Amino acid sequence: MVFKWTEQLAVGVDIIDNQHKELFDRVNKLIDAFNEEIDEGIVRELLDFLGTYVDEHFSFEQDLMKHYNYNDIDIHVFSHKLFTENMAKIKKEILTNGVNYVLTQHLQDHLCDWLINHIYKEDRKLGTFLRLNGKQ
Ligand SMILES: [Fe+2]
């Protein structure tokens, strides 16, 4: 599976782009852990880290939206909330039933595809807004 950050996903605000790259890196590590010999400890560690990282990243974006009075804050925050809920479900399932094919598909559909879509549509829109308002 190819899950890669590309220039097409750049929002144009360096700090957000760097966080997105880190996010892709972490998700890829999780996918690798699924595909290789699965060490439950490593998977658990990656999930914990990813969960914390996602929370921090979403809060960071949301703080910027508040600071710059972004019009579409509600819809963006709601979108983040859906992702967080999906991720919590996947995490729970992994910890309960272990990794399986269905779960890997689920991860791809609900996390990877979502992330690409979200960044492409909503975060780039936010990036444009922030840049217009003087955020580099
Ligand atoms: Fe976002």
XYZ file of C-alpha atoms and ligand atoms in Angstrom:
137
model
C 0.000 0.000 0.000
C 1.297 3.426 -0.902
C 0.587 6.015 1.693
C 2.832 8.924 0.971
C 2.955 12.628 1.644
C 3.445 14.476 -1.636
C 3.748 18.158 -2.551
C 0.120 18.043 -3.688
C -0.789 17.781 -0.023
C 1.219 20.826 1.024
C -0.932 23.357 2.862
C 1.806 25.994 2.600
C 2.259 26.543 6.322
C 5.539 24.859 7.240
C 4.710 23.814 10.756
C 1.471 22.105 9.651
C 3.175 20.448 6.695
C 5.915 19.103 8.955
C 3.355 17.693 11.361
C 1.523 16.038 8.455
C 4.773 14.467 7.243
C 5.426 13.112 10.725
C 1.875 11.751 10.802
C 2.388 9.917 7.511
C 5.646 8.533 8.828
C 3.983 7.196 11.965
C 1.034 5.674 10.106
C 3.485 3.961 7.757
C 5.375 2.517 10.705
C 2.087 1.135 11.977
C 1.286 -0.378 8.574
C 4.765 -1.929 8.471
C 4.227 -3.402 11.909
C 0.999 -4.977 10.579
C 2.708 -6.433 7.553
C 5.737 -7.796 9.278
C 5.899 -10.095 12.222
C 3.446 -8.567 14.564
C 4.754 -7.681 17.931
C 1.778 -6.598 19.954
C 3.926 -4.409 22.176
C 5.201 -2.422 19.200
C 1.700 -2.067 17.723
C 0.400 -0.859 21.065
C 3.240 1.631 21.409
C 2.675 2.962 17.886
C -1.045 3.297 18.478
C -0.459 5.189 21.704
C 2.015 7.507 20.111
C -0.185 8.052 17.053
C -3.208 8.794 19.220
C -1.327 11.407 21.222
C 0.275 12.873 18.138
C -3.051 13.182 16.314
C -4.653 14.860 19.339
C -1.809 17.360 19.587
C -1.832 18.019 15.866
C -5.595 18.585 15.730
C -5.415 20.889 18.765
C -2.628 22.811 17.110
C -4.711 23.365 13.964
C -7.788 24.231 15.994
C -5.881 26.789 18.081
C -4.724 28.460 14.875
C -8.313 28.504 13.569
C -9.496 30.189 16.755
C -6.596 32.614 16.793
C -7.229 33.703 13.201
C -11.046 33.543 13.418
C -11.446 30.898 10.754
C -15.008 30.787 9.383
C -15.170 27.058 8.787
C -13.913 26.072 12.207
C -17.027 24.066 13.171
C -17.007 21.791 10.156
C -13.241 21.291 10.445
C -13.411 20.455 14.145
C -16.262 18.029 13.461
C -14.178 16.352 10.805
C -11.295 15.944 13.286
C -13.719 14.478 15.806
C -14.879 11.804 13.331
C -11.299 10.804 12.674
C -10.487 10.593 16.378
C -13.550 8.397 16.941
C -12.649 6.098 14.069
C -9.129 5.816 15.315
C -10.327 4.951 18.816
C -12.534 2.192 17.324
C -9.665 0.746 15.335
C -7.374 0.865 18.333
C -9.953 -0.901 20.481
C -10.424 -3.584 17.861
C -6.688 -4.164 17.528
C -6.291 -4.471 21.260
C -9.268 -6.849 21.469
C -8.916 -9.030 18.378
C -5.396 -8.416 17.157
C -4.493 -7.461 13.629
C -6.360 -9.065 10.736
C -7.104 -8.429 7.091
C -10.429 -6.675 7.729
C -8.746 -4.366 10.151
C -5.966 -3.529 7.728
C -8.600 -2.612 5.138
C -10.422 -0.577 7.710
C -7.221 1.241 8.524
C -6.722 2.015 4.876
C -10.307 3.190 4.251
C -10.917 5.107 7.412
C -7.530 6.426 8.356
C -5.272 6.664 5.317
C -7.853 7.667 2.713
C -9.524 9.975 5.178
C -6.259 11.660 6.045
C -5.347 12.258 2.412
C -8.821 13.601 1.655
C -8.940 15.778 4.728
C -5.544 17.316 4.097
C -6.257 17.792 0.418
C -9.599 19.499 0.920
C -9.896 20.983 4.383
C -6.337 21.539 5.538
C -5.269 23.110 2.250
C -8.257 25.438 2.503
C -7.186 26.314 6.040
C -3.595 26.775 4.851
C -4.685 29.244 2.178
C -6.721 31.162 4.741
C -3.831 31.267 7.207
C -1.369 32.447 4.604
C -3.761 35.195 3.486
C -3.845 36.256 7.122
C -0.114 36.420 7.444
C 0.755 32.999 8.899
C 3.851 31.515 7.270
Fe -7.252 19.312 9.835
